[in-house]
Structure formats: structure tokens, C-alpha cells
Coordinates of C-alpha atoms and ligand atoms in Angstrom, one line a residue:
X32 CA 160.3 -19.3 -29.5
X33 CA 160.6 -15.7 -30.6
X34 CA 157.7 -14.0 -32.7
X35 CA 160.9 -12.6 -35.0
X36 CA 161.8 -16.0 -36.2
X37 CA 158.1 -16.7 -36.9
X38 CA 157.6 -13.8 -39.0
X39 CA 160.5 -14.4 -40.4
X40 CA 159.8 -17.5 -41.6
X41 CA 157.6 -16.0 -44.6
X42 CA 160.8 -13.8 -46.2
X43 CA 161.4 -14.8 -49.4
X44 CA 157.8 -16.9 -50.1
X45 CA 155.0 -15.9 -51.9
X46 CA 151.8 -16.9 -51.2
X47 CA 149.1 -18.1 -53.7
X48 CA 145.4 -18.2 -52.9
X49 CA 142.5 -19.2 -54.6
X50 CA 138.6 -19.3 -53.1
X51 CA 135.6 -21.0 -53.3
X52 CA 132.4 -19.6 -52.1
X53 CA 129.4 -21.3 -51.6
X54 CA 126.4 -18.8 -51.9
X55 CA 122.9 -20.4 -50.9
X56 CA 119.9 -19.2 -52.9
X57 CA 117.3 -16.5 -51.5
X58 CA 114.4 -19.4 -52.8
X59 CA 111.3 -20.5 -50.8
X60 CA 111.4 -24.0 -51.8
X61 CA 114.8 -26.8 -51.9
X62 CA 116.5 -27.8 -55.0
X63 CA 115.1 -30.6 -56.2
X64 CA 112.0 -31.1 -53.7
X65 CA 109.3 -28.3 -52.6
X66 CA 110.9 -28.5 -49.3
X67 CA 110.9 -25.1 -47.6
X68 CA 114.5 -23.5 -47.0
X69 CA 113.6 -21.5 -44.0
X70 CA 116.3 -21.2 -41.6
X71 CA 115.9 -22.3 -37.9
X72 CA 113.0 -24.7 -37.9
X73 CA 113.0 -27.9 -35.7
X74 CA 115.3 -30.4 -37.2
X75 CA 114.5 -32.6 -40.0
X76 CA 110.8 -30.8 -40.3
X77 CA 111.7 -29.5 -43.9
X78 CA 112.3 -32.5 -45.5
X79 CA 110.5 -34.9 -48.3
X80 CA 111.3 -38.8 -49.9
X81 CA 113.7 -36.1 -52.0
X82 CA 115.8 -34.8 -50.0
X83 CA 115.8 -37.9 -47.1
X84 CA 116.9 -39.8 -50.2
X85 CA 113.9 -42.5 -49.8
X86 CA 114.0 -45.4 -52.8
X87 CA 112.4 -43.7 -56.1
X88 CA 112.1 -40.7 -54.9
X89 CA 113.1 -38.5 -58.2
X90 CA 114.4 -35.0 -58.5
X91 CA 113.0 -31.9 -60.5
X92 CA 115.0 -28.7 -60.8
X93 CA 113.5 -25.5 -58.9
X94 CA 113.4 -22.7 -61.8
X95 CA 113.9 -20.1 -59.5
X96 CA 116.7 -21.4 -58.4
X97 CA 118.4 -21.2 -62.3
X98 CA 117.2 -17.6 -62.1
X99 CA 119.1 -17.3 -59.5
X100 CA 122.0 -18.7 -60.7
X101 CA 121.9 -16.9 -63.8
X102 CA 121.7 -13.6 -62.0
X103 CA 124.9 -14.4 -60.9
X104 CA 126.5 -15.0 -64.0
X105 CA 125.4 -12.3 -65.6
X106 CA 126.3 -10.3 -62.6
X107 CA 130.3 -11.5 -62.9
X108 CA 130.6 -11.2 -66.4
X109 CA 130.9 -14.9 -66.5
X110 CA 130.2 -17.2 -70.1
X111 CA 126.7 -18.8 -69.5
X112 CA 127.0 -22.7 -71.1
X113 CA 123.9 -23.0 -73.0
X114 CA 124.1 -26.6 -72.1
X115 CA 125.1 -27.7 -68.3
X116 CA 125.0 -31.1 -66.7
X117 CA 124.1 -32.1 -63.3
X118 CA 126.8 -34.7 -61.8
X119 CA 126.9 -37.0 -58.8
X120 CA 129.8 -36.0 -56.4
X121 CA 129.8 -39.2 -54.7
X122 CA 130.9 -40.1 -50.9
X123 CA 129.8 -40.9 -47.3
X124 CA 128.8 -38.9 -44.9
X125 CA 126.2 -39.4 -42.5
X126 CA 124.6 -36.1 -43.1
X127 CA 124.3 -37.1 -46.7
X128 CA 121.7 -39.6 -47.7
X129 CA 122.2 -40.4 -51.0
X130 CA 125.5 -41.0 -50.2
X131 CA 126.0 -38.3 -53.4
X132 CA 125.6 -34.6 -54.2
X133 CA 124.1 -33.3 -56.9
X134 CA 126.4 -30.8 -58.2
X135 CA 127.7 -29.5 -61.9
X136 CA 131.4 -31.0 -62.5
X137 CA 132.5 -31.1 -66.1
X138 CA 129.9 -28.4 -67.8
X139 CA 129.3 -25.8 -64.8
X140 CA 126.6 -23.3 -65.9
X141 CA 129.0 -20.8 -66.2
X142 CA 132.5 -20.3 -66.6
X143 CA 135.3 -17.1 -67.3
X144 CA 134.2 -14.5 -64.7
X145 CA 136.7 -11.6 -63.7
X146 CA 136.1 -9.1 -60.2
X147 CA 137.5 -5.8 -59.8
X148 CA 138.9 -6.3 -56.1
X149 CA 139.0 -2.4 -55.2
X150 CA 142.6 -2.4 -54.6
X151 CA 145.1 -0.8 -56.8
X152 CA 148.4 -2.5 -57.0
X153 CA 151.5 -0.5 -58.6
X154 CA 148.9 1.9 -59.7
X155 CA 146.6 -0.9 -61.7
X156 CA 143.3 -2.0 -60.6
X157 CA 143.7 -5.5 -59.6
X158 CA 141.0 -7.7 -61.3
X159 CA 140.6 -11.7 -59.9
X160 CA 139.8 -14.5 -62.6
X161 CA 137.2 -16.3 -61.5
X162 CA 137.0 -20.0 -62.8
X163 CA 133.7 -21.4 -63.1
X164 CA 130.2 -20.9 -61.2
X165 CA 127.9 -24.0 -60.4
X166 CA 124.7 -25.2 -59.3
X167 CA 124.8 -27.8 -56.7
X168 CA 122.7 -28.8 -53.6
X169 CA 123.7 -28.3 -49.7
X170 CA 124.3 -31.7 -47.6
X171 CA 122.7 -31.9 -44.4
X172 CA 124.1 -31.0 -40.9
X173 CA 125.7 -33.1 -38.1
X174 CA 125.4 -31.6 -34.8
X175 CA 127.9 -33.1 -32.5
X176 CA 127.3 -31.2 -29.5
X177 CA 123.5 -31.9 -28.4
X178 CA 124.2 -35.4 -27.3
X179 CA 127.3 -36.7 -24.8
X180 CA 127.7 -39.9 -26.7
X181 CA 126.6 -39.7 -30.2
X182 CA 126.1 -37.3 -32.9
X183 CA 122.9 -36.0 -34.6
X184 CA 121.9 -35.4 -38.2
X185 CA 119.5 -32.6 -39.4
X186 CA 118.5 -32.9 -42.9
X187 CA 116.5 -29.5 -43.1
X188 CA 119.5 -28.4 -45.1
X189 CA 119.6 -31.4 -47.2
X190 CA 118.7 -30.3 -50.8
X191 CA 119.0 -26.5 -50.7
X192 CA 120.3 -24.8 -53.4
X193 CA 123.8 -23.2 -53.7
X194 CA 125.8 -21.8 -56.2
X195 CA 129.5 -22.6 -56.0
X196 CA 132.0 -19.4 -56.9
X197 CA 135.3 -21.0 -57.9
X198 CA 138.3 -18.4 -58.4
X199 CA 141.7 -18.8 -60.2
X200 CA 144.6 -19.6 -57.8
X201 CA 145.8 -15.6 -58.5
X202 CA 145.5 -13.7 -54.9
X203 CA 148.5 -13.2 -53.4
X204 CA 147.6 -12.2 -49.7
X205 CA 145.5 -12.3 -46.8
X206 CA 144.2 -8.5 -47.6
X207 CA 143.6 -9.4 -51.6
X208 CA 141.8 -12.4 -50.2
X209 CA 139.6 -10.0 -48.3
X210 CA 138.9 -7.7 -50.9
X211 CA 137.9 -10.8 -53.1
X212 CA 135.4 -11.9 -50.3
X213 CA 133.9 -8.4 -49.5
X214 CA 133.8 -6.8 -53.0
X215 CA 131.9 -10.5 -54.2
X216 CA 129.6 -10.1 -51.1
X217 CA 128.5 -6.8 -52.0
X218 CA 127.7 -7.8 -55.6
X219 CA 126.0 -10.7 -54.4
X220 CA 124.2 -8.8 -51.9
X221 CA 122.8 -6.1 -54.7
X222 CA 122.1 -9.2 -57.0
X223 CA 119.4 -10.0 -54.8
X224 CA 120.4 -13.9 -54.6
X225 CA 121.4 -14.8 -50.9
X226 CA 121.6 -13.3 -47.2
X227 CA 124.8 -13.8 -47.6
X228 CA 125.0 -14.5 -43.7
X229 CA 127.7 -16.3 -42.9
X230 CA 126.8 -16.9 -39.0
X231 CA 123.9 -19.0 -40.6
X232 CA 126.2 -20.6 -42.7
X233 CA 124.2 -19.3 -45.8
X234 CA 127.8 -17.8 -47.2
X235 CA 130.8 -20.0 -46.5
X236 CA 133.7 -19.7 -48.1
X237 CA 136.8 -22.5 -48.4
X238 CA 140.6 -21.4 -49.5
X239 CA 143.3 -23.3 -51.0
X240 CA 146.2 -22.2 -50.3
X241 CA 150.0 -22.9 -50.9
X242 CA 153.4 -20.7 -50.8
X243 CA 156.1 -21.1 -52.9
X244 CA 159.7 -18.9 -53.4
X245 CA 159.5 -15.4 -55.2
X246 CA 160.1 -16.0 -59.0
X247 CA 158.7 -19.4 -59.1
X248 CA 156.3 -19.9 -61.9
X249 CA 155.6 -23.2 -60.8
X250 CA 152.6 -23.7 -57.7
X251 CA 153.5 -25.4 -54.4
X252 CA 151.9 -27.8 -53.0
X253 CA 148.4 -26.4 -51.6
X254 CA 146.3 -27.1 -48.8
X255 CA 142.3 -26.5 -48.1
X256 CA 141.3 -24.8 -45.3
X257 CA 137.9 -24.6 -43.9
X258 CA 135.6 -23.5 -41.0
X259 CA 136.4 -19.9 -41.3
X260 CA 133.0 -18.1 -39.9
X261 CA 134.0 -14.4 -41.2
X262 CA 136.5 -12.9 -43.3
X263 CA 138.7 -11.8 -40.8
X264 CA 138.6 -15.3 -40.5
X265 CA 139.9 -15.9 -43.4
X266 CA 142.2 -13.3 -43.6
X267 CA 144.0 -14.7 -40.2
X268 CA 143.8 -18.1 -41.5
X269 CA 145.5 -17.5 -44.8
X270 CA 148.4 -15.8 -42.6
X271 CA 148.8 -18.7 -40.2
X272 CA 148.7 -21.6 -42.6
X273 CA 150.7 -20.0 -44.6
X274 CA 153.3 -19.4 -41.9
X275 CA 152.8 -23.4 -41.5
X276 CA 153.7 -23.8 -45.2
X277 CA 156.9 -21.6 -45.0
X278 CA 158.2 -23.0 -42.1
X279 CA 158.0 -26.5 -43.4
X280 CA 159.8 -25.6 -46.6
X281 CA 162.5 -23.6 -44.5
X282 CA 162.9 -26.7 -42.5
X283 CA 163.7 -28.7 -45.6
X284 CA 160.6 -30.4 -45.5
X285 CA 157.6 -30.6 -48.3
X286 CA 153.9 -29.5 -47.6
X287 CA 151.6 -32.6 -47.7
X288 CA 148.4 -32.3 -49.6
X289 CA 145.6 -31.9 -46.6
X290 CA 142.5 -30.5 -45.3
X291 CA 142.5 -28.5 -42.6
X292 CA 139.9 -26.9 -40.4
X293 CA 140.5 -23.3 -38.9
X294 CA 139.9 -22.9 -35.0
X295 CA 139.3 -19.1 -34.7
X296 CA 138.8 -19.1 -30.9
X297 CA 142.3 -20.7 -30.4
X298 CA 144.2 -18.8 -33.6
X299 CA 145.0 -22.3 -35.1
X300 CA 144.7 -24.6 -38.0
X301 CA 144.6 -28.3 -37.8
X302 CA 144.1 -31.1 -39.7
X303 CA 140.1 -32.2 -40.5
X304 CA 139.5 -35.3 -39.9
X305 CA 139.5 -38.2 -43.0
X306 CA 136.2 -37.4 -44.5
X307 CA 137.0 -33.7 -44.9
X308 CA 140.6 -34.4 -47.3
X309 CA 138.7 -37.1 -49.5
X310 CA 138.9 -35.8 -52.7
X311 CA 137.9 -38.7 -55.5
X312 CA 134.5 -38.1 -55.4
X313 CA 133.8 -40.6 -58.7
X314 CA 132.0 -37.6 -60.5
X315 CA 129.1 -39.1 -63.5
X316 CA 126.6 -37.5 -64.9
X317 CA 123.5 -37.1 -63.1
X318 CA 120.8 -39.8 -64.4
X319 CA 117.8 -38.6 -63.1
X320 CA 118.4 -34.9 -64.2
X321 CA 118.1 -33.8 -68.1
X322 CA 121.0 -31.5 -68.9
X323 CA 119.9 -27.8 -68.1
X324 CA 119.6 -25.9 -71.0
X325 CA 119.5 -22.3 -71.4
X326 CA 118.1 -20.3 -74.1
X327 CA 118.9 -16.9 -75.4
X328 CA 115.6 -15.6 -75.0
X329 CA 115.6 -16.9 -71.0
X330 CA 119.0 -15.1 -70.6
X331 CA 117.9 -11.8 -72.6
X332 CA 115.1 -12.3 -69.9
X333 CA 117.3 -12.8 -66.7
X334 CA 119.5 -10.1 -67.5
X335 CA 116.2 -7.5 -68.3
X336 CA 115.7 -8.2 -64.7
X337 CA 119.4 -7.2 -63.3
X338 CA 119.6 -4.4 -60.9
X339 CA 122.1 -1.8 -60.8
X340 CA 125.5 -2.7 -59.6
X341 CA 128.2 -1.5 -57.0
X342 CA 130.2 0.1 -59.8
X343 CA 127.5 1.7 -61.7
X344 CA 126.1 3.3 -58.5
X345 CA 130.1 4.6 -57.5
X346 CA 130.4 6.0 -60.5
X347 CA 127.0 7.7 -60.5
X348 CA 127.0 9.1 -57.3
X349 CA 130.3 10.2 -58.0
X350 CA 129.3 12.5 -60.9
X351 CA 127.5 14.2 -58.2
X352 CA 130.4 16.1 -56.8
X353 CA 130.4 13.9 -54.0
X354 CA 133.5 12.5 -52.1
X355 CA 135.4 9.3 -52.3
X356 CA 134.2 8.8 -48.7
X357 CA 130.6 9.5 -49.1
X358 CA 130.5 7.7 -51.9
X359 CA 131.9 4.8 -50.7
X360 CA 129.4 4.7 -47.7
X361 CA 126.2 5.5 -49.8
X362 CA 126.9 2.2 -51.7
X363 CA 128.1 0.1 -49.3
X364 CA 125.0 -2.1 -49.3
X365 CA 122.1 -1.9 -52.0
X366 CA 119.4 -0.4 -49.4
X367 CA 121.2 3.0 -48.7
X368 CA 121.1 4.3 -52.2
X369 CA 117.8 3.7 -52.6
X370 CA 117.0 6.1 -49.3
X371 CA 119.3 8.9 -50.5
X372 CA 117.8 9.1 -53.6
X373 CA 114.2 9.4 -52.6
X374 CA 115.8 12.1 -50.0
X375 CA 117.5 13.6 -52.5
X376 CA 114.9 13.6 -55.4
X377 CA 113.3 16.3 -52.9
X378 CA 116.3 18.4 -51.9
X379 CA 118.4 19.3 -54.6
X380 CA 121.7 19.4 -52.5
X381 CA 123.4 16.0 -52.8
X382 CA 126.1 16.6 -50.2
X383 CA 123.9 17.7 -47.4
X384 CA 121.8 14.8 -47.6
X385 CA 124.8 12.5 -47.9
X386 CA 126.4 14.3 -44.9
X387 CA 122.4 13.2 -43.1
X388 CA 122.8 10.1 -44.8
X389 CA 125.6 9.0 -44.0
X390 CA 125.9 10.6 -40.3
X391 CA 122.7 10.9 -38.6
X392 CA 120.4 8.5 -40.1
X393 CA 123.3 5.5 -40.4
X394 CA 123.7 6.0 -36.9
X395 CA 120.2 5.1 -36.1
X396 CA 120.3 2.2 -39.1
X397 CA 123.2 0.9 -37.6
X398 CA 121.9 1.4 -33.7
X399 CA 118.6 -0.9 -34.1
X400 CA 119.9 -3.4 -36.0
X401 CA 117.1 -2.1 -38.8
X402 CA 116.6 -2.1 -42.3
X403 CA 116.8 1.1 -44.0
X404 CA 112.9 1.0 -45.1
X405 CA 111.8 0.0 -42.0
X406 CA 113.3 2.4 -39.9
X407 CA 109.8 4.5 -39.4
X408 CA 111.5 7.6 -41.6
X409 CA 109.8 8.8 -44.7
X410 CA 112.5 10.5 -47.1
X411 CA 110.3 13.3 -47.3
X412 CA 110.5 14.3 -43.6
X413 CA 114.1 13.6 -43.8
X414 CA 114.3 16.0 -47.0
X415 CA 111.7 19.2 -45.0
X416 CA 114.0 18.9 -42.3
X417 CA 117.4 19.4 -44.5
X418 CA 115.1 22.5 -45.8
X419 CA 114.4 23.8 -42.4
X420 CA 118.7 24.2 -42.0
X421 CA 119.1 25.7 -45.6
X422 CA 116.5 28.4 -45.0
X423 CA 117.8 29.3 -41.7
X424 CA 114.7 28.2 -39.8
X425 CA 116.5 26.0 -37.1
X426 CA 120.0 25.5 -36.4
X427 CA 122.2 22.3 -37.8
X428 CA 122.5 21.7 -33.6
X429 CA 119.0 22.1 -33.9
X430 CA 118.1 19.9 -36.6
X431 CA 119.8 16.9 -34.6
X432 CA 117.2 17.5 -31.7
X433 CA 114.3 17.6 -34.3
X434 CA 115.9 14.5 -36.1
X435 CA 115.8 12.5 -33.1
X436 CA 111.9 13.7 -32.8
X437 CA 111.1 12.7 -36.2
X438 CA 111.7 8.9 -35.3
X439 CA 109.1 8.6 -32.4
X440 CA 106.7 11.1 -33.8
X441 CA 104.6 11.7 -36.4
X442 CA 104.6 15.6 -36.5
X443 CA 106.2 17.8 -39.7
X444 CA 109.9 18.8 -38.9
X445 CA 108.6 22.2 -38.4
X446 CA 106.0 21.7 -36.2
X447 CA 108.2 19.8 -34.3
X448 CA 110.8 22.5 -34.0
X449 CA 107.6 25.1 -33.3
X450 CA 106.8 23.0 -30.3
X451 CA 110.2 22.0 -29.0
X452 CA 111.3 25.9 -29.3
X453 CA 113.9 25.0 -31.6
X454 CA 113.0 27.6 -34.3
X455 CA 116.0 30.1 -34.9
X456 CA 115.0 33.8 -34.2
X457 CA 116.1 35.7 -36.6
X458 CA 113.7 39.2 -35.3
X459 CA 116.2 41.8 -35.3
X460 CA 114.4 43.3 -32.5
X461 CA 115.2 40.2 -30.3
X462 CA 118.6 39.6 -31.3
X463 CA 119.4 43.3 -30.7
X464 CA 118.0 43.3 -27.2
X465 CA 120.2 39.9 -26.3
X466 CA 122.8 41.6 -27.9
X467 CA 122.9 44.6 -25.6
X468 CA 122.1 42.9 -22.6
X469 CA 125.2 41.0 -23.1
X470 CA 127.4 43.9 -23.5
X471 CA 125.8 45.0 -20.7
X472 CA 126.7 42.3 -18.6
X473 CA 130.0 42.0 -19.8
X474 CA 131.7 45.6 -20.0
X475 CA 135.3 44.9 -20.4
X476 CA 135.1 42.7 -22.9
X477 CA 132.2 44.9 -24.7
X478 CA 135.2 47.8 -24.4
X479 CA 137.4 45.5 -26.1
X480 CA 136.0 44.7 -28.3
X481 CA 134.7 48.1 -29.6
X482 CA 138.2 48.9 -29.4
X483 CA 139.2 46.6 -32.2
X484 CA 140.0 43.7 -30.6
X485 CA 137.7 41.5 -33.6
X486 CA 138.8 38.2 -32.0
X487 CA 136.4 38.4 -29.2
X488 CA 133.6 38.0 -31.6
X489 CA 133.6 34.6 -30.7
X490 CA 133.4 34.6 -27.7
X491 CA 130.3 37.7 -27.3
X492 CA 128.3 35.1 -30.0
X493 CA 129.0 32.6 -27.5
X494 CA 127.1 34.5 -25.2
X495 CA 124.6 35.7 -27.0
X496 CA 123.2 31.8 -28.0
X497 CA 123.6 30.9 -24.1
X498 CA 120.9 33.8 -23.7
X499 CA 118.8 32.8 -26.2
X500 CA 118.8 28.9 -25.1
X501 CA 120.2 28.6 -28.6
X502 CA 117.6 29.9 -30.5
X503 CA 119.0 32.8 -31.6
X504 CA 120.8 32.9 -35.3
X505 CA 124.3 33.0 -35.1
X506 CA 124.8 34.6 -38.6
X507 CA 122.9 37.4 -38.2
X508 CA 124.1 37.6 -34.4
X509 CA 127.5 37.5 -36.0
X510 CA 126.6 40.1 -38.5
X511 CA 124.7 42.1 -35.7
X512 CA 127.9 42.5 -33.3
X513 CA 130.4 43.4 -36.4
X514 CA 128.0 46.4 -37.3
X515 CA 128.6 47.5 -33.5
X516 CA 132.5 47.1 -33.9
X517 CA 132.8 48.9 -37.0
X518 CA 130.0 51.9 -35.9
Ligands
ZN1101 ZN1 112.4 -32.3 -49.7

């Protein structure tokens, strides 16, 4: 069949999206159980009577993790319940013990958030309603490729805490989707909360999605997808399930409620198996849990504790005269600011550091796979070598070289440059003898040149560094050869 029909197939639909994220908690210790969370240890070694669900085993709630979860809430604006219940989401599942998940389902901690997505749409910021945020604890994991025959169960994950980001049904395409997922990464990720890794599985990130014709008020029919490992991911499998949807409706069918898993190697959705479209989960209120309860005092407390966020620092940084670009980059992840503003708080000009930021030093960042603190470069050598180019002493050509020094050395910037040669000479004495030894060397273009011809400045500059191995200064070599035009 022709890709034009497929594409085709979507005229006239609209597509409606709505997102849940699951965020795991950055906390040492499980849910319910002092289990450690560490990621990667041999199977079933973090694990209690808790979490392997052994008779009278009882749970107690991890206050870090409500700290957590808190962080978020204030973080998104949402209404914090100053009573939430814990609930049993029942079902089975091998890689579920208890045969329930403890989970909020009625009362959710919080409730009413809202997310600037970053995008403007007919000129108005487009803002995403987010629905409810709730505690709940991670299920185990089945591994179904380690053995030909059978399928194993690793309950290290059994009993670590997430918090569960539920948006309104109101995105309306694969790239709003996106913007959702990235711009609520990035808060998360200056929140402090999770790694946000979704390769570990420690973001993951379900959509329900459903298409239905322009000008309809009311929502088609919607489907879940899952098993989307990036958001790219997510974006291609929004746009082929909903391709699915629209070519089912064309066809004069209807879209049957379903659960379906995304296979990104292939390109393709297809149906999950039962256990993944079960959706009566027989929610009650959890019996061995007290309903959480949340003063004002512990929220004043929680929110004391809030760092800056993406917006504020935007907005700051922008005040400084510096571009959309650089100051989209400088914010991009909560580590770089702190770097440019410990560069910054000892050279005064903003956009020459960000140009270092953002350039040189991001390169490296990005390079090694490194964190920006432990990247072996103090600010303040950073900030003497930005110095070195403002004053002239080396060259911004120069300054790369040097740079490159300052991350296997210990020396200054400027003894670096003294020893590497790289200091721009600036003696008029020198710079006249190069000067006239070029001239020299080159008569008709020195004849030119005298005679008017200003373009060859270039050119006879050109020269002049080549003599010098670059160390001359081209300003003042510049300035040098337009005094011998003009005299
Ligand atoms: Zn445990």
C-alpha cells in the first residue's frame, strides 16, 4: 500500500492524549520496608518479609519518601490533600506477591497541577492540566529472557517508591506530548526527586490515547499504550497508534478498548497480553496503613526546602542580556547553572562565560559522560582564563589550547600559557620587526597595499601571525600595518 493513503488516513481526526508518568523516588530505603533501592544488585538480594509479602509482615511508610512526594506537589503547583489514603489495587501477577499494590486511589496526595509545556500555540503559552499525583509502590520484575523454558521473578523492585503523574486527556499531538514529557523531566530533575532514567526504568511513562473527528466535543474510544523506553518513543508511538485508530474509524469500524505494548525496534504497536488490559483492580482502602496526613507546618517545611526552578532560572538569566539560545542551554539541567554562576561570580561578563559555558566546557561535560562538579575544573581557573582573553594576554585560539591544559593539569591559566608559548606579544618592537620582514618578503603585495589597496590587510595579518607561530596580537598588528598604509 502507498505511504499517501496511510498518512492520509489521519485528515480530518484529531488526536487526544493524556499521560501518566511514574517517577521512582531518589530514597535509600523501599516504601514500606528498609529494603535498599539500589539499582543493579543480584536479584531478589534487596528484599524483606515486607516486600516478599510473607504472612504478618506489616507495612510502615518511609518519611522521606512523603518528602519527596511533596516536593513534587509543590513543585507543579498541585493542591496538597491534607488527608490521603493508601488503597489496594488488587490483581495477579507473578511479580507481585501480595497479589495487591499499595497505591492512593480515591484521595491521591495531591490533585489540580497545571505545566507550562514551552510551546506557544496561536501565540498563547500552552499550559497542560495535570489531574492528580500519587504515592504508590513499584511491583517486582519478570525476566523472561534468562531461561529457555520458564520465566524468572526479581523482587528487588518490589516495594520501591513511586509517585504517579496523571495528566488531563488535553495534548493534542505527538510533539505536545513531548514537550509534556521533557518540560516535566526537567522539573523533576531540578526537584531533586528521581534519576529520572528511563533506560533503568526509574521514569516510565504510559499514554492513553484516542482520535476522534475535528469539532467533536465528545472523546473516542482510547487505548493504553505502553513499553515506550524514550520519548521519541513515545512521540512515534502516539503517531502510529493513532494512525491505527483513524484507519479503523475510516474503515467504518469502532476502536476497541485495549492495551497495547509499543515495539520500538520494529516501529509497531500490538496488543499486550491479558494481564496488561485488566482494569478492575477492586480498589479498598489500605488496612494496614493509617491515612497520611499532612500538616501545614510539614508543608511550610517541605516547601522552605524547594530549590529554584526551570522558569525562575530562564527568567533570571535572561535579565542578564543573554540570548534565548544561551539561555536555554544554561538551564537545561539543574548542574549547569550552578557552574556559570561560580564562573561568573568572578568575571563580571555574563556572555563570555556563557559563550565558555556553553561551548568549550559542555563539550567536555558532554564528551566524558561527567557531571559538571566532577569534571576536575574549578570555576575560578575557568574565570582567570576568560581574564587572560579580555586583557589581551593570549589569543581566544589561544585560550582553547590552554583550556584543554587546564583539565589534565594543575598549573594557573597563565603559567600554562607562559610555558606552552601561548602568551600574545604585544612588544611593539617585535611586532614591528615581523611586520617588516613580511613586507619584505612579500614586495608586491607590500606595494599594493601602500598604494591603497586597504583590502590586503587581511591577508599581510595573515602573515604576520604565521611568523609569529601565533603569538603575535592581531589588533595591534592590525593597527600596526594601517599606520604604514596611511604614512
Ligand atoms: Zn523489604
Amino acid at each position: 500500500m502507498s505511504t499517501a493513503m496511510e498518512t492520509d488516513v489521519t485528515a480530518g481526526f484529531e488526536m487526544v492524549v493524556g499521560l501518566e508518568v511514574h517517577v521512582q523516588l531518589k530514597t535509600q530505603t523501599k516504601a514500606f520496608c528498609g529494603c535498599s533501592t539500589n539499582f543493579g544488585a543480584p536479584p531478589n538480594q534487596n528484599t524483606c518479609p515486607v516486600c516478599l509479602a510473607l504472612p504478618g509482615a506489616l507495612p510502615v511508610l518511609n518519611a522521606r519518601a512523603v518528602e519527596l512526594a511533596l516536593r513534587v506537589a509543590l513543585g507543579f503547583g498541585f493542591t496538597v490533600n491534607a488527608r490521603s489514603i493508601f488503597a489496594r489495587k488488587n490483581y495477579f501477577y507473578p511479580d507481585l506477591p501480595k497479589g495487591y499494590q499499595i497505591s492512593q486511589h480515591d484521595t491521591p496526595i495531591a490533585e489540580h497541577g497545571r505545566l507550562d509545556i514551552g510551546l506557544l500555540i496561536n501565540g498563547e503559552p500552552r499550559v497542560i492540566g495535570i489531574t492528580r499525583a500519587h504515592m504508590e509502590e513499584d511491583a517486582g520484575k519478570s525476566i523472561h529472557d534468562r531461561y529457555e523454558s520458564a520465566t524468572a521473578v526479581d523482587l528487588n523492585r518490589s516495594g520501591v517508591p513511586l509517585v504517579e503523574i496523571v495528566s488531563e486527556p488535553e495534548m493534542r499531538s505527538p510533539e505536545e506530548a513531548g514537550a509534556y514529557l521533557r518540560t516535566l523531566k526537567q522539573i523533576l530533575l531540578y526537584l531533586d526527586i528521581s534519576d529520572c532514567n528511563m533506560e533503568e526504568g526509574s521514569l516510565r511513562v504510559d499514554a492513553n490515547v484516542s482520535a476522534r473527528p475535528f469539532g467533536q466535543v465528545r472523546l473516542g474510544t482510547k487505548c493504553e499504550v505502553k513499553n515506550m523506553n524514550s520519548f521519541s518513543g513515545v512521540e512515534r508511538a502516539l503517531a502510529a497508534e493513532f494512525r491505527r485508530q483513524c484507519g479503523v474509524l475510516v474503515a467504518g469500524g469502532s476502536v476497541q478498548q485495549q492495551t497495547l505494548l509499543w515495539d520500538g525496534a520494529k516501529g509497531e504497536i500490538r496488543p499486550a497480553r491479558s494481564k496488561e488490559g485488566s482494569s478492575d483492580y477492586r480498589y479498598f482502602p489500605e488496612p494496614d496503613l493509617p491515612p497520611l496526613l499532612i500538616s501545614d507546618a510539614e508543608l511550610a517545611r517541605v516547601r522552605e526546602t524547594l530549590p529554584e526552578l526551570p522558569a525562575a532560572r530562564r527568567a533570571r538569566y535572561a535579565a542578564m542580556k543573554l540570548s534565548e539560545y544561551d539561555v536555554q542551554e544554561l538551564t537545561a539541567d539543574p548542574a549547569t547553572g550552578p557552574f556559570f554562576e561560580a564562573v561568573l561570580a568572578l568575571h563580571a561578563d555574563a556572555k563570555s562565560v556563557a559563550n565558555w559555558v556553553n561551548g568549550e566546557v559542555r563539550a567536555v561535560v558532554n564528551e566524558r559522560d561527567t557531571a559538571w562538579d566532577a569534571m576536575s575544573l574549578e570555576p575560578a581557573r575557568l574565570a582567570a582564563l576568560i581574564d587572560l582573553v579580555r586583557d589581551g594576554v593570549v589569543s581566544s585560539s589561544a585560550a582553547k589550547k590552554i583550556f584543554a591544559q587546564l583539565l589534565v593539569s594543575t598549573d594557573t591559566p597563565r603559567a600554562i600559557a607562559e610555558r606552552d608559548g601561548l602568551v600574545q606579544v604585544r612588544d611593539d618592537n617585535a611586532l614591528a620587526g615581523w611586520v617588516d620582514e613580511v613586507l619584505a618578503e612579500h614586495p608586491v603585495e607590500a606595494a599594493r597595499y601602500a598604494a591603497g589597496e586597504k583590502k590586503l590587510v587581511g591577508l599581510l595579518v595573515g602573515l604576520v601571525m604565521k611568523k609569529s607561530q601565533g603569538r603575535a596580537d592581531p589588533k595591534l598588528v592590525n593597527q600596526l600595518l594601517s599606520s604604514r598604509a596611511t604614512g
